[in-house]
PDB file of C-alpha atoms in Angstrom:
ATOM      1  CA  MET A1464      40.530  33.265 -57.203  1.00  0.00           C
ATOM      2  CA  PRO A1465      39.084  33.063 -53.685  1.00  0.00           C
ATOM      3  CA  VAL A1466      37.531  36.210 -52.166  1.00  0.00           C
ATOM      4  CA  LEU A1467      38.703  38.226 -49.226  1.00  0.00           C
ATOM      5  CA  LEU A1468      36.376  39.977 -47.310  1.00  0.00           C
ATOM      6  CA  ALA A1469      37.363  42.231 -45.013  1.00  0.00           C
ATOM      7  CA  ALA A1470      35.583  43.852 -42.557  1.00  0.00           C
ATOM      8  CA  CYS A1471      35.180  47.805 -41.692  1.00  0.00           C
ATOM      9  CA  SER A1472      32.885  48.095 -38.815  1.00  0.00           C
ATOM     10  CA  SER A1473      33.067  46.424 -35.576  1.00  0.00           C
ATOM     11  CA  ALA A1474      30.853  43.270 -34.327  1.00  0.00           C
ATOM     12  CA  PRO A1475      28.934  41.343 -36.401  1.00  0.00           C
ATOM     13  CA  ASP A1476      25.481  42.954 -37.683  1.00  0.00           C
ATOM     14  CA  ARG A1477      24.988  43.920 -33.849  1.00  0.00           C
ATOM     15  CA  ARG A1478      23.874  40.909 -32.363  1.00  0.00           C
ATOM     16  CA  ALA A1479      23.632  42.286 -28.345  1.00  0.00           C
ATOM     17  CA  ASP A1480      23.055  39.845 -25.525  1.00  0.00           C
ATOM     18  CA  GLY A1481      25.211  40.758 -22.841  1.00  0.00           C
ATOM     19  CA  SER A1482      27.855  38.377 -23.412  1.00  0.00           C
ATOM     20  CA  VAL A1483      30.843  37.084 -25.632  1.00  0.00           C
ATOM     21  CA  PRO A1484      32.129  34.175 -26.043  1.00  0.00           C
ATOM     22  CA  SER A1485      35.948  33.235 -25.368  1.00  0.00           C
ATOM     23  CA  ALA A1486      38.284  33.945 -28.352  1.00  0.00           C
ATOM     24  CA  THR A1487      39.963  31.142 -30.283  1.00  0.00           C
ATOM     25  CA  GLY A1488      44.040  32.402 -30.822  1.00  0.00           C
ATOM     26  CA  PRO A1489      45.081  32.281 -34.470  1.00  0.00           C
ATOM     27  CA  THR A1490      47.703  30.238 -35.423  1.00  0.00           C
ATOM     28  CA  THR A1491      49.866  31.959 -38.404  1.00  0.00           C
ATOM     29  CA  PRO A1492      49.506  35.858 -37.557  1.00  0.00           C
ATOM     30  CA  LEU A1493      48.988  38.423 -40.102  1.00  0.00           C
ATOM     31  CA  SER A1494      48.398  41.964 -38.195  1.00  0.00           C
ATOM     32  CA  ALA A1495      47.319  42.534 -34.542  1.00  0.00           C
ATOM     33  CA  GLY A1496      43.794  44.132 -34.403  1.00  0.00           C
ATOM     34  CA  SER A1497      43.107  46.696 -31.620  1.00  0.00           C
ATOM     35  CA  ALA A1498      39.459  47.233 -31.787  1.00  0.00           C
ATOM     36  CA  ALA A1499      38.300  44.270 -30.498  1.00  0.00           C
ATOM     37  CA  SER A1500      37.749  45.453 -26.750  1.00  0.00           C
ATOM     38  CA  ALA A1501      34.840  48.259 -28.093  1.00  0.00           C
ATOM     39  CA  ARG A1502      33.257  45.055 -29.520  1.00  0.00           C
ATOM     40  CA  THR A1503      31.188  45.071 -26.384  1.00  0.00           C
ATOM     41  CA  PRO A1504      27.587  44.420 -26.810  1.00  0.00           C
ATOM     42  CA  GLU A1505      25.535  46.353 -24.010  1.00  0.00           C
ATOM     43  CA  ALA A1506      21.899  45.832 -24.724  1.00  0.00           C
ATOM     44  CA  THR A1507      19.353  43.056 -26.379  1.00  0.00           C
ATOM     45  CA  THR A1508      17.863  43.992 -29.708  1.00  0.00           C
ATOM     46  CA  GLY A1509      14.821  42.084 -30.905  1.00  0.00           C
ATOM     47  CA  PRO A1510      14.419  40.025 -34.128  1.00  0.00           C
ATOM     48  CA  THR A1511      11.897  41.729 -37.313  1.00  0.00           C
ATOM     49  CA  ALA A1512      12.328  40.372 -40.876  1.00  0.00           C
ATOM     50  CA  GLY A1513      14.719  43.437 -41.429  1.00  0.00           C
ATOM     51  CA  PRO A1514      16.445  44.934 -38.219  1.00  0.00           C
ATOM     52  CA  THR A1515      19.344  42.980 -36.535  1.00  0.00           C
ATOM     53  CA  THR A1516      18.702  40.008 -33.951  1.00  0.00           C
ATOM     54  CA  PRO A1517      20.151  38.991 -31.213  1.00  0.00           C
ATOM     55  CA  GLY A1518      23.162  36.469 -30.880  1.00  0.00           C
ATOM     56  CA  PRO A1519      24.441  33.540 -29.008  1.00  0.00           C
ATOM     57  CA  THR A1520      24.826  33.253 -25.452  1.00  0.00           C
ATOM     58  CA  ALA A1521      28.406  33.252 -24.221  1.00  0.00           C
ATOM     59  CA  GLY A1522      30.369  29.791 -24.138  1.00  0.00           C
ATOM     60  CA  GLY A1523      30.285  29.172 -28.108  1.00  0.00           C
ATOM     61  CA  PRO A1524      29.849  26.190 -29.847  1.00  0.00           C
ATOM     62  CA  PRO A1525      32.029  23.097 -29.757  1.00  0.00           C
ATOM     63  CA  THR A1526      34.258  22.670 -32.422  1.00  0.00           C
ATOM     64  CA  GLU A1527      33.022  20.715 -35.475  1.00  0.00           C
ATOM     65  CA  GLY A1528      34.172  19.860 -38.644  1.00  0.00           C
ATOM     66  CA  PRO A1529      37.207  22.006 -39.862  1.00  0.00           C
ATOM     67  CA  THR A1530      38.671  24.620 -38.129  1.00  0.00           C
ATOM     68  CA  ALA A1531      40.422  27.815 -38.921  1.00  0.00           C
ATOM     69  CA  ALA A1532      43.371  27.102 -36.736  1.00  0.00           C
ATOM     70  CA  GLY A1533      44.571  24.127 -38.483  1.00  0.00           C
ATOM     71  CA  PRO A1534      46.694  24.118 -41.344  1.00  0.00           C
ATOM     72  CA  ARG A1535      45.926  24.795 -45.123  1.00  0.00           C
ATOM     73  CA  ALA A1536      45.016  21.883 -46.910  1.00  0.00           C
ATOM     74  CA  SER A1537      45.295  22.121 -50.870  1.00  0.00           C
ATOM     75  CA  PRO A1538      41.967  24.017 -51.749  1.00  0.00           C
ATOM     76  CA  THR A1539      38.467  21.865 -52.934  1.00  0.00           C
ATOM     77  CA  THR A1540      36.184  24.464 -53.921  1.00  0.00           C
ATOM     78  CA  ALA A1541      35.876  26.455 -56.819  1.00  0.00           C
ATOM     79  CA  ARG A1542      37.578  29.330 -57.208  1.00  0.00           C
ATOM     80  CA  PRO A1543      35.413  32.585 -58.668  1.00  0.00           C
ATOM     81  CA  THR A1544      36.127  33.452 -62.131  1.00  0.00           C
ATOM     82  CA  GLY A1545      37.113  37.109 -62.834  1.00  0.00           C
ATOM     83  CA  ALA A1546      35.222  39.370 -65.011  1.00  0.00           C
ATOM     84  CA  ALA A1547      36.174  40.895 -68.716  1.00  0.00           C
ATOM     85  CA  THR A1548      37.741  44.055 -69.010  1.00  0.00           C
ATOM     86  CA  GLY A1549      36.288  47.474 -68.845  1.00  0.00           C
ATOM     87  CA  THR A1550      35.499  50.361 -66.581  1.00  0.00           C
ATOM     88  CA  PRO A1551      36.371  49.602 -62.774  1.00  0.00           C
ATOM     89  CA  ALA A1552      32.374  48.875 -62.178  1.00  0.00           C
ATOM     90  CA  ASP A1553      32.921  46.192 -64.756  1.00  0.00           C
ATOM     91  CA  ARG A1554      35.947  44.510 -63.571  1.00  0.00           C
ATOM     92  CA  ARG A1555      34.369  44.030 -59.845  1.00  0.00           C
ATOM     93  CA  TRP A1556      34.405  40.660 -58.332  1.00  0.00           C
ATOM     94  CA  ARG A1557      30.680  39.300 -58.918  1.00  0.00           C
ATOM     95  CA  PRO A1558      30.528  36.162 -55.522  1.00  0.00           C
ATOM     96  CA  ARG A1559      28.994  33.637 -56.548  1.00  0.00           C
ATOM     97  CA  PRO A1560      26.517  31.379 -54.370  1.00  0.00           C
ATOM     98  CA  GLY A1561      28.423  28.212 -53.176  1.00  0.00           C
ATOM     99  CA  LEU A1562      32.076  30.023 -52.517  1.00  0.00           C
ATOM    100  CA  THR A1563      33.598  29.279 -48.977  1.00  0.00           C
ATOM    101  CA  TRP A1564      34.235  32.236 -46.409  1.00  0.00           C
ATOM    102  CA  GLN A1565      35.851  32.928 -43.180  1.00  0.00           C
ATOM    103  CA  TRP A1566      34.414  35.837 -41.212  1.00  0.00           C
ATOM    104  CA  GLN A1567      37.159  37.386 -38.799  1.00  0.00           C
ATOM    105  CA  LEU A1568      36.624  40.733 -37.041  1.00  0.00           C
ATOM    106  CA  ASP A1569      38.296  40.056 -33.548  1.00  0.00           C
ATOM    107  CA  GLY A1570      41.801  39.412 -33.053  1.00  0.00           C
ATOM    108  CA  THR A1571      45.005  38.886 -35.515  1.00  0.00           C
ATOM    109  CA  VAL A1572      43.479  37.495 -38.664  1.00  0.00           C
ATOM    110  CA  ASP A1573      44.947  33.873 -39.019  1.00  0.00           C
ATOM    111  CA  PRO A1574      45.279  32.894 -43.118  1.00  0.00           C
ATOM    112  CA  SER A1575      45.278  29.307 -43.192  1.00  0.00           C
ATOM    113  CA  VAL A1576      41.223  28.843 -43.101  1.00  0.00           C
ATOM    114  CA  ASP A1577      41.036  26.786 -46.586  1.00  0.00           C
ATOM    115  CA  VAL A1578      38.456  29.329 -48.029  1.00  0.00           C
ATOM    116  CA  SER A1579      37.698  31.483 -51.054  1.00  0.00           C
ATOM    117  CA  VAL A1580      37.215  34.425 -49.091  1.00  0.00           C
ATOM    118  CA  TYR A1581      37.883  36.327 -46.150  1.00  0.00           C
ATOM    119  CA  ASP A1582      35.816  38.665 -44.227  1.00  0.00           C
ATOM    120  CA  ILE A1583      38.121  41.522 -42.135  1.00  0.00           C
ATOM    121  CA  ASP A1584      37.681  44.426 -40.430  1.00  0.00           C
ATOM    122  CA  GLY A1585      38.712  47.330 -42.998  1.00  0.00           C
ATOM    123  CA  PHE A1586      40.408  49.694 -40.189  1.00  0.00           C
ATOM    124  CA  GLU A1587      42.104  47.146 -38.102  1.00  0.00           C
ATOM    125  CA  ASN A1588      43.960  45.519 -41.224  1.00  0.00           C
ATOM    126  CA  ASN A1589      46.397  47.008 -43.552  1.00  0.00           C
ATOM    127  CA  ALA A1590      47.158  46.766 -47.156  1.00  0.00           C
ATOM    128  CA  ALA A1591      49.956  43.787 -46.398  1.00  0.00           C
ATOM    129  CA  THR A1592      47.238  41.683 -44.844  1.00  0.00           C
ATOM    130  CA  VAL A1593      45.160  41.712 -47.714  1.00  0.00           C
ATOM    131  CA  ALA A1594      47.928  41.548 -49.899  1.00  0.00           C
ATOM    132  CA  ARG A1595      49.380  38.203 -48.091  1.00  0.00           C
ATOM    133  CA  LEU A1596      45.544  36.945 -48.246  1.00  0.00           C
ATOM    134  CA  HIS A1597      45.733  37.694 -51.997  1.00  0.00           C
ATOM    135  CA  ARG A1598      49.092  35.960 -52.418  1.00  0.00           C
ATOM    136  CA  ASP A1599      47.085  32.538 -51.753  1.00  0.00           C
ATOM    137  CA  ASP A1600      44.021  33.106 -54.069  1.00  0.00           C
ATOM    138  CA  ARG A1601      41.864  34.495 -51.869  1.00  0.00           C
ATOM    139  CA  LYS A1602      39.204  37.315 -52.096  1.00  0.00           C
ATOM    140  CA  VAL A1603      39.437  39.834 -49.469  1.00  0.00           C
ATOM    141  CA  ILE A1604      35.770  41.606 -48.170  1.00  0.00           C
ATOM    142  CA  CYS A1605      36.356  44.858 -46.116  1.00  0.00           C
ATOM    143  CA  TYR A1606      33.917  45.597 -43.348  1.00  0.00           C
ATOM    144  CA  ILE A1607      32.922  48.620 -42.850  1.00  0.00           C
ATOM    145  CA  ASN A1608      29.813  50.630 -40.530  1.00  0.00           C
ATOM    146  CA  VAL A1609      27.607  53.067 -42.278  1.00  0.00           C
ATOM    147  CA  GLY A1610      24.785  53.116 -39.775  1.00  0.00           C
ATOM    148  CA  ALA A1611      26.529  53.982 -36.833  1.00  0.00           C
ATOM    149  CA  TRP A1612      29.367  56.071 -35.372  1.00  0.00           C
ATOM    150  CA  GLU A1613      32.132  54.531 -33.200  1.00  0.00           C
ATOM    151  CA  ASP A1614      34.144  56.447 -31.054  1.00  0.00           C
ATOM    152  CA  TYR A1615      36.870  54.275 -31.495  1.00  0.00           C
ATOM    153  CA  ARG A1616      37.740  54.660 -34.925  1.00  0.00           C
ATOM    154  CA  PRO A1617      40.507  57.459 -36.101  1.00  0.00           C
ATOM    155  CA  ASP A1618      37.558  59.079 -37.982  1.00  0.00           C
ATOM    156  CA  ARG A1619      35.344  59.754 -35.536  1.00  0.00           C
ATOM    157  CA  ASP A1620      35.488  63.286 -35.177  1.00  0.00           C
ATOM    158  CA  ALA A1621      35.086  64.071 -38.954  1.00  0.00           C
ATOM    159  CA  PHE A1622      31.442  63.149 -38.013  1.00  0.00           C
ATOM    160  CA  PRO A1623      29.180  66.090 -37.192  1.00  0.00           C
ATOM    161  CA  ARG A1624      27.328  65.954 -33.942  1.00  0.00           C
ATOM    162  CA  SER A1625      24.282  66.631 -35.415  1.00  0.00           C
ATOM    163  CA  LEU A1626      24.896  63.254 -37.368  1.00  0.00           C
ATOM    164  CA  LEU A1627      24.486  61.219 -34.104  1.00  0.00           C
ATOM    165  CA  GLY A1628      21.710  59.488 -32.769  1.00  0.00           C
ATOM    166  CA  GLY A1629      20.947  57.020 -29.482  1.00  0.00           C
ATOM    167  CA  PRO A1630      23.427  54.251 -28.774  1.00  0.00           C
ATOM    168  CA  ASN A1631      22.455  50.949 -30.803  1.00  0.00           C
ATOM    169  CA  GLY A1632      23.561  48.806 -27.955  1.00  0.00           C
ATOM    170  CA  TRP A1633      27.096  48.245 -28.551  1.00  0.00           C
ATOM    171  CA  HIS A1634      29.797  49.927 -26.711  1.00  0.00           C
ATOM    172  CA  GLY A1635      30.681  53.142 -27.993  1.00  0.00           C
ATOM    173  CA  GLU A1636      28.087  53.587 -30.856  1.00  0.00           C
ATOM    174  CA  ARG A1637      25.416  55.408 -32.129  1.00  0.00           C
ATOM    175  CA  TRP A1638      23.384  55.640 -34.837  1.00  0.00           C
ATOM    176  CA  LEU A1639      23.559  57.914 -37.738  1.00  0.00           C
ATOM    177  CA  ASP A1640      21.010  59.926 -39.101  1.00  0.00           C
ATOM    178  CA  ILE A1641      20.986  58.509 -42.605  1.00  0.00           C
ATOM    179  CA  ARG A1642      18.725  60.671 -44.005  1.00  0.00           C
ATOM    180  CA  ARG A1643      21.979  63.800 -44.442  1.00  0.00           C
ATOM    181  CA  VAL A1644      23.329  62.356 -47.544  1.00  0.00           C
ATOM    182  CA  ASP A1645      24.966  65.287 -47.876  1.00  0.00           C
ATOM    183  CA  LEU A1646      27.034  64.988 -45.289  1.00  0.00           C
ATOM    184  CA  LEU A1647      27.063  60.956 -44.720  1.00  0.00           C
ATOM    185  CA  ARG A1648      28.338  60.609 -48.420  1.00  0.00           C
ATOM    186  CA  PRO A1649      31.805  62.250 -48.391  1.00  0.00           C
ATOM    187  CA  LEU A1650      32.650  60.465 -44.771  1.00  0.00           C
ATOM    188  CA  MET A1651      31.591  56.985 -46.384  1.00  0.00           C
ATOM    189  CA  GLU A1652      33.957  57.708 -49.419  1.00  0.00           C
ATOM    190  CA  ARG A1653      36.380  58.290 -47.422  1.00  0.00           C
ATOM    191  CA  ARG A1654      36.163  55.157 -45.996  1.00  0.00           C
ATOM    192  CA  PHE A1655      35.564  53.362 -49.138  1.00  0.00           C
ATOM    193  CA  ASP A1656      38.529  55.159 -50.685  1.00  0.00           C
ATOM    194  CA  MET A1657      40.414  53.237 -47.792  1.00  0.00           C
ATOM    195  CA  CYS A1658      39.380  49.610 -48.499  1.00  0.00           C
ATOM    196  CA  ARG A1659      40.027  50.462 -52.249  1.00  0.00           C
ATOM    197  CA  ASP A1660      43.663  51.536 -51.415  1.00  0.00           C
ATOM    198  CA  LYS A1661      44.425  48.880 -49.195  1.00  0.00           C
ATOM    199  CA  GLY A1662      43.897  46.312 -51.844  1.00  0.00           C
ATOM    200  CA  PHE A1663      39.989  44.898 -50.939  1.00  0.00           C
ATOM    201  CA  ASP A1664      37.729  43.363 -53.266  1.00  0.00           C
ATOM    202  CA  ALA A1665      34.441  44.265 -51.823  1.00  0.00           C
ATOM    203  CA  VAL A1666      32.957  45.953 -48.894  1.00  0.00           C
ATOM    204  CA  GLU A1667      30.598  44.693 -46.148  1.00  0.00           C
ATOM    205  CA  PRO A1668      28.505  47.623 -45.132  1.00  0.00           C
ATOM    206  CA  ASP A1669      27.292  47.087 -41.699  1.00  0.00           C
ATOM    207  CA  LEU A1670      24.302  48.263 -39.536  1.00  0.00           C
ATOM    208  CA  MET A1671      21.979  49.006 -43.374  1.00  0.00           C
ATOM    209  CA  GLU A1672      18.944  48.633 -41.623  1.00  0.00           C
ATOM    210  CA  GLY A1673      18.225  51.532 -38.797  1.00  0.00           C
ATOM    211  CA  TYR A1674      14.884  52.655 -40.263  1.00  0.00           C
ATOM    212  CA  ALA A1675      13.662  49.335 -38.077  1.00  0.00           C
ATOM    213  CA  ALA A1676      15.552  50.323 -35.230  1.00  0.00           C
ATOM    214  CA  ASP A1677      14.903  53.151 -32.448  1.00  0.00           C
ATOM    215  CA  THR A1678      17.995  55.266 -33.737  1.00  0.00           C
ATOM    216  CA  GLY A1679      16.372  58.934 -32.271  1.00  0.00           C
ATOM    217  CA  PHE A1680      15.415  59.907 -35.758  1.00  0.00           C
ATOM    218  CA  PRO A1681      12.275  59.286 -37.721  1.00  0.00           C
ATOM    219  CA  LEU A1682      13.889  57.418 -40.590  1.00  0.00           C
ATOM    220  CA  THR A1683      11.734  55.484 -43.039  1.00  0.00           C
ATOM    221  CA  ALA A1684      12.107  52.776 -45.018  1.00  0.00           C
ATOM    222  CA  GLY A1685      12.275  55.308 -47.819  1.00  0.00           C
ATOM    223  CA  ASP A1686      15.497  56.750 -46.265  1.00  0.00           C
ATOM    224  CA  GLN A1687      16.752  53.815 -45.754  1.00  0.00           C
ATOM    225  CA  LEU A1688      16.299  52.528 -49.401  1.00  0.00           C
ATOM    226  CA  ARG A1689      18.393  55.848 -50.671  1.00  0.00           C
ATOM    227  CA  TYR A1690      20.840  55.460 -48.566  1.00  0.00           C
ATOM    228  CA  ASN A1691      21.508  52.041 -48.858  1.00  0.00           C
ATOM    229  CA  ARG A1692      21.393  52.612 -52.613  1.00  0.00           C
ATOM    230  CA  MET A1693      23.848  55.571 -52.433  1.00  0.00           C
ATOM    231  CA  ILE A1694      26.395  52.897 -50.558  1.00  0.00           C
ATOM    232  CA  ALA A1695      26.267  50.368 -53.662  1.00  0.00           C
ATOM    233  CA  ALA A1696      27.241  53.122 -55.514  1.00  0.00           C
ATOM    234  CA  ILE A1697      29.985  54.386 -54.000  1.00  0.00           C
ATOM    235  CA  ALA A1698      31.483  50.981 -53.761  1.00  0.00           C
ATOM    236  CA  HIS A1699      30.821  50.669 -57.434  1.00  0.00           C
ATOM    237  CA  GLU A1700      32.625  53.544 -58.548  1.00  0.00           C
ATOM    238  CA  ARG A1701      35.666  52.693 -56.621  1.00  0.00           C
ATOM    239  CA  GLY A1702      35.655  49.159 -58.413  1.00  0.00           C
ATOM    240  CA  LEU A1703      34.374  47.263 -55.050  1.00  0.00           C
ATOM    241  CA  ALA A1704      31.852  44.736 -55.203  1.00  0.00           C
ATOM    242  CA  VAL A1705      29.214  45.430 -52.102  1.00  0.00           C
ATOM    243  CA  GLY A1706      26.985  43.275 -49.962  1.00  0.00           C
ATOM    244  CA  LEU A1707      23.905  43.992 -48.079  1.00  0.00           C
ATOM    245  CA  LYS A1708      24.152  43.128 -44.692  1.00  0.00           C
ATOM    246  CA  ASN A1709      20.848  41.329 -43.619  1.00  0.00           C
ATOM    247  CA  ASP A1710      17.631  44.166 -44.106  1.00  0.00           C
ATOM    248  CA  LEU A1711      15.511  41.295 -45.444  1.00  0.00           C
ATOM    249  CA  GLY A1712      12.767  43.317 -45.862  1.00  0.00           C
ATOM    250  CA  GLN A1713      14.346  45.467 -48.606  1.00  0.00           C
ATOM    251  CA  ILE A1714      15.990  42.795 -50.623  1.00  0.00           C
ATOM    252  CA  PRO A1715      13.634  43.179 -53.598  1.00  0.00           C
ATOM    253  CA  GLU A1716      14.290  46.338 -53.794  1.00  0.00           C
ATOM    254  CA  LEU A1717      17.602  45.900 -53.051  1.00  0.00           C
ATOM    255  CA  VAL A1718      18.862  42.724 -55.013  1.00  0.00           C
ATOM    256  CA  ARG A1719      19.555  44.154 -58.122  1.00  0.00           C
ATOM    257  CA  PRO A1720      22.138  47.192 -57.053  1.00  0.00           C
ATOM    258  CA  PHE A1721      24.007  45.068 -54.572  1.00  0.00           C
ATOM    259  CA  ASP A1722      26.643  42.179 -55.390  1.00  0.00           C
ATOM    260  CA  PHE A1723      25.962  39.500 -52.623  1.00  0.00           C
ATOM    261  CA  ALA A1724      24.169  39.442 -49.124  1.00  0.00           C
ATOM    262  CA  VAL A1725      25.974  38.891 -45.813  1.00  0.00           C
ATOM    263  CA  ASN A1726      23.518  37.424 -43.154  1.00  0.00           C
ATOM    264  CA  GLU A1727      22.923  36.569 -39.540  1.00  0.00           C
ATOM    265  CA  GLU A1728      20.719  33.927 -37.936  1.00  0.00           C
ATOM    266  CA  CYS A1729      18.022  33.649 -40.825  1.00  0.00           C
ATOM    267  CA  ALA A1730      17.659  30.106 -39.908  1.00  0.00           C
ATOM    268  CA  GLN A1731      16.937  31.014 -36.159  1.00  0.00           C
ATOM    269  CA  PHE A1732      14.212  33.158 -37.098  1.00  0.00           C
ATOM    270  CA  GLY A1733      13.159  31.479 -39.921  1.00  0.00           C
ATOM    271  CA  GLU A1734      13.793  34.119 -42.542  1.00  0.00           C
ATOM    272  CA  CYS A1735      16.825  32.361 -44.853  1.00  0.00           C
ATOM    273  CA  ALA A1736      13.570  31.778 -47.645  1.00  0.00           C
ATOM    274  CA  LEU A1737      13.961  35.660 -47.734  1.00  0.00           C
ATOM    275  CA  LEU A1738      17.373  35.720 -49.287  1.00  0.00           C
ATOM    276  CA  GLU A1739      16.802  33.380 -52.505  1.00  0.00           C
ATOM    277  CA  PRO A1740      16.251  36.175 -54.745  1.00  0.00           C
ATOM    278  CA  PHE A1741      19.993  36.800 -54.600  1.00  0.00           C
ATOM    279  CA  VAL A1742      21.041  33.475 -55.207  1.00  0.00           C
ATOM    280  CA  ALA A1743      18.465  33.423 -58.126  1.00  0.00           C
ATOM    281  CA  ALA A1744      20.289  36.076 -59.433  1.00  0.00           C
ATOM    282  CA  GLY A1745      23.766  34.109 -59.130  1.00  0.00           C
ATOM    283  CA  LYS A1746      24.430  36.371 -56.312  1.00  0.00           C
ATOM    284  CA  ALA A1747      26.453  34.552 -53.334  1.00  0.00           C
ATOM    285  CA  VAL A1748      24.765  34.462 -49.980  1.00  0.00           C
ATOM    286  CA  PHE A1749      27.496  34.447 -46.807  1.00  0.00           C
ATOM    287  CA  HIS A1750      25.202  33.248 -43.909  1.00  0.00           C
ATOM    288  CA  VAL A1751      26.393  32.440 -39.908  1.00  0.00           C
ATOM    289  CA  GLU A1752      24.482  31.020 -37.279  1.00  0.00           C
ATOM    290  CA  TYR A1753      25.496  31.730 -33.800  1.00  0.00           C
ATOM    291  CA  GLU A1754      23.438  29.552 -31.837  1.00  0.00           C
ATOM    292  CA  GLU A1755      21.569  26.789 -34.374  1.00  0.00           C
ATOM    293  CA  PRO A1756      23.075  23.324 -33.977  1.00  0.00           C
ATOM    294  CA  LYS A1757      24.484  22.851 -37.767  1.00  0.00           C
ATOM    295  CA  ALA A1758      22.203  19.687 -37.840  1.00  0.00           C
ATOM    296  CA  SER A1759      19.346  22.073 -37.872  1.00  0.00           C
ATOM    297  CA  PHE A1760      20.299  24.376 -40.469  1.00  0.00           C
ATOM    298  CA  CYS A1761      22.784  23.093 -42.738  1.00  0.00           C
ATOM    299  CA  PRO A1762      20.570  20.813 -44.781  1.00  0.00           C
ATOM    300  CA  ASP A1763      18.318  23.550 -45.876  1.00  0.00           C
ATOM    301  CA  SER A1764      21.221  26.046 -46.374  1.00  0.00           C
ATOM    302  CA  ARG A1765      22.667  23.380 -48.956  1.00  0.00           C
ATOM    303  CA  ALA A1766      19.356  23.418 -50.745  1.00  0.00           C
ATOM    304  CA  LEU A1767      19.374  27.165 -50.841  1.00  0.00           C
ATOM    305  CA  ARG A1768      22.820  27.435 -51.663  1.00  0.00           C
ATOM    306  CA  LEU A1769      23.888  29.971 -49.129  1.00  0.00           C
ATOM    307  CA  SER A1770      27.629  29.752 -47.887  1.00  0.00           C
ATOM    308  CA  SER A1771      26.684  28.675 -44.184  1.00  0.00           C
ATOM    309  CA  MET A1772      28.880  28.157 -41.041  1.00  0.00           C
ATOM    310  CA  ARG A1773      28.689  28.297 -37.485  1.00  0.00           C
ATOM    311  CA  LYS A1774      30.447  30.852 -35.240  1.00  0.00           C
ATOM    312  CA  GLU A1775      30.985  32.403 -31.980  1.00  0.00           C
ATOM    313  CA  LEU A1776      29.239  35.825 -31.517  1.00  0.00           C
ATOM    314  CA  GLU A1777      32.518  37.739 -31.353  1.00  0.00           C
ATOM    315  CA  LEU A1778      33.380  36.520 -34.629  1.00  0.00           C
ATOM    316  CA  GLY A1779      37.061  35.030 -33.734  1.00  0.00           C
ATOM    317  CA  VAL A1780      39.119  32.373 -35.665  1.00  0.00           C
ATOM    318  CA  TRP A1781      36.708  29.578 -35.116  1.00  0.00           C
ATOM    319  CA  ARG A1782      34.363  28.233 -37.645  1.00  0.00           C
ATOM    320  CA  SER A1783      32.347  25.347 -38.451  1.00  0.00           C
ATOM    321  CA  PRO A1784      31.232  25.408 -41.948  1.00  0.00           C
ATOM    322  CA  CYS A1785      28.269  23.323 -43.159  1.00  0.00           C
TER     323      CYS A1785
END
C-alpha cells in the first residue's frame, strides 16, 4: 500500500534564497490550500552538516521524466507491507528504502502521481483528501512545523509569547524555544492529534535543528536531542510513523527512534553518505534536490537506495524522480 505523507508546516526545510519558482497547476483537484502565500522566504541561510541549507533560484528546472500532472498509470513499484497486529505503535507504518514519493506543500493536491507515498501539509488538507489518497493505495505523511511558530496557522494564539524567538528567514515565522518542553509538548500533541484524526499514516516534523541556527535562544545539541526524541514519542503514542527532517549531525543518536528520514540537498553539499544509517536499518530516506542536475546525483542516490527526486523550491506539483 503506498504511503501518503502530509506536510504539516510551511515550506521545505526552510531553504531561503529570496525567490520562488513559478508553480505548476494540478490536473485533478483534491482540496485547496490557503497557506501558500505565507511560504515566502525572506533571508538566505548557509548549509552545514546539521542545519538547513539554501534552495534553488527562481525559474525551476525543465521537466524531465514523468510529471505529476499526467494521468496515473498502473503502479510499477512495490507497495509497502503492513505491520502485524498489536498496539498502535506496533501497527504503525514502517517505510522501507526505495519507495516512490510525491512532496506537495503548495496548491491543491494532485492525486494522479503514480507513487507509493504522498507528503502534504497537515493543516491545509482535510480527512477527505487523505481518504482519497488511501483509496488509491497510497500512504500519506502529515507535514507539521515543530521548530518555529507560524502566524498563519489556526493555533497561533495558543503559543505563549515567551516561546517565540527570532525570525527564521521565512515570512511570518519565528523560532521556538525548544527547551520549554513543558509548554511545547501539549501544543505538539494537539497538532499530532490532528494528523491522526485526519487519517495520516506518518508525520514529517519540520525545523528539527534549531540548535545550529541563530534562534535568539542559547540552544544546545542536547536540547535538540531531547526535543526531537520527544517529538518521535508523541508520534508513536498516536500510532504514527515519524521522520527525521535533515539534522544530519545527530543521525547517529536519532536513527533508532525515527522511522524514516526526509532530506533536502544532501547531494549539493556532499552529505548523502551521512544518511546511510537509516538505509542500513531498513528505513526509507525521502530526498530532494532543488539545484543539482539529476545526472549528478541520481547514480549515487540509486547506489545509496535513497528515494530521490528533483523538485522546485515551492514544492508544487512538478517532480522529476531518479
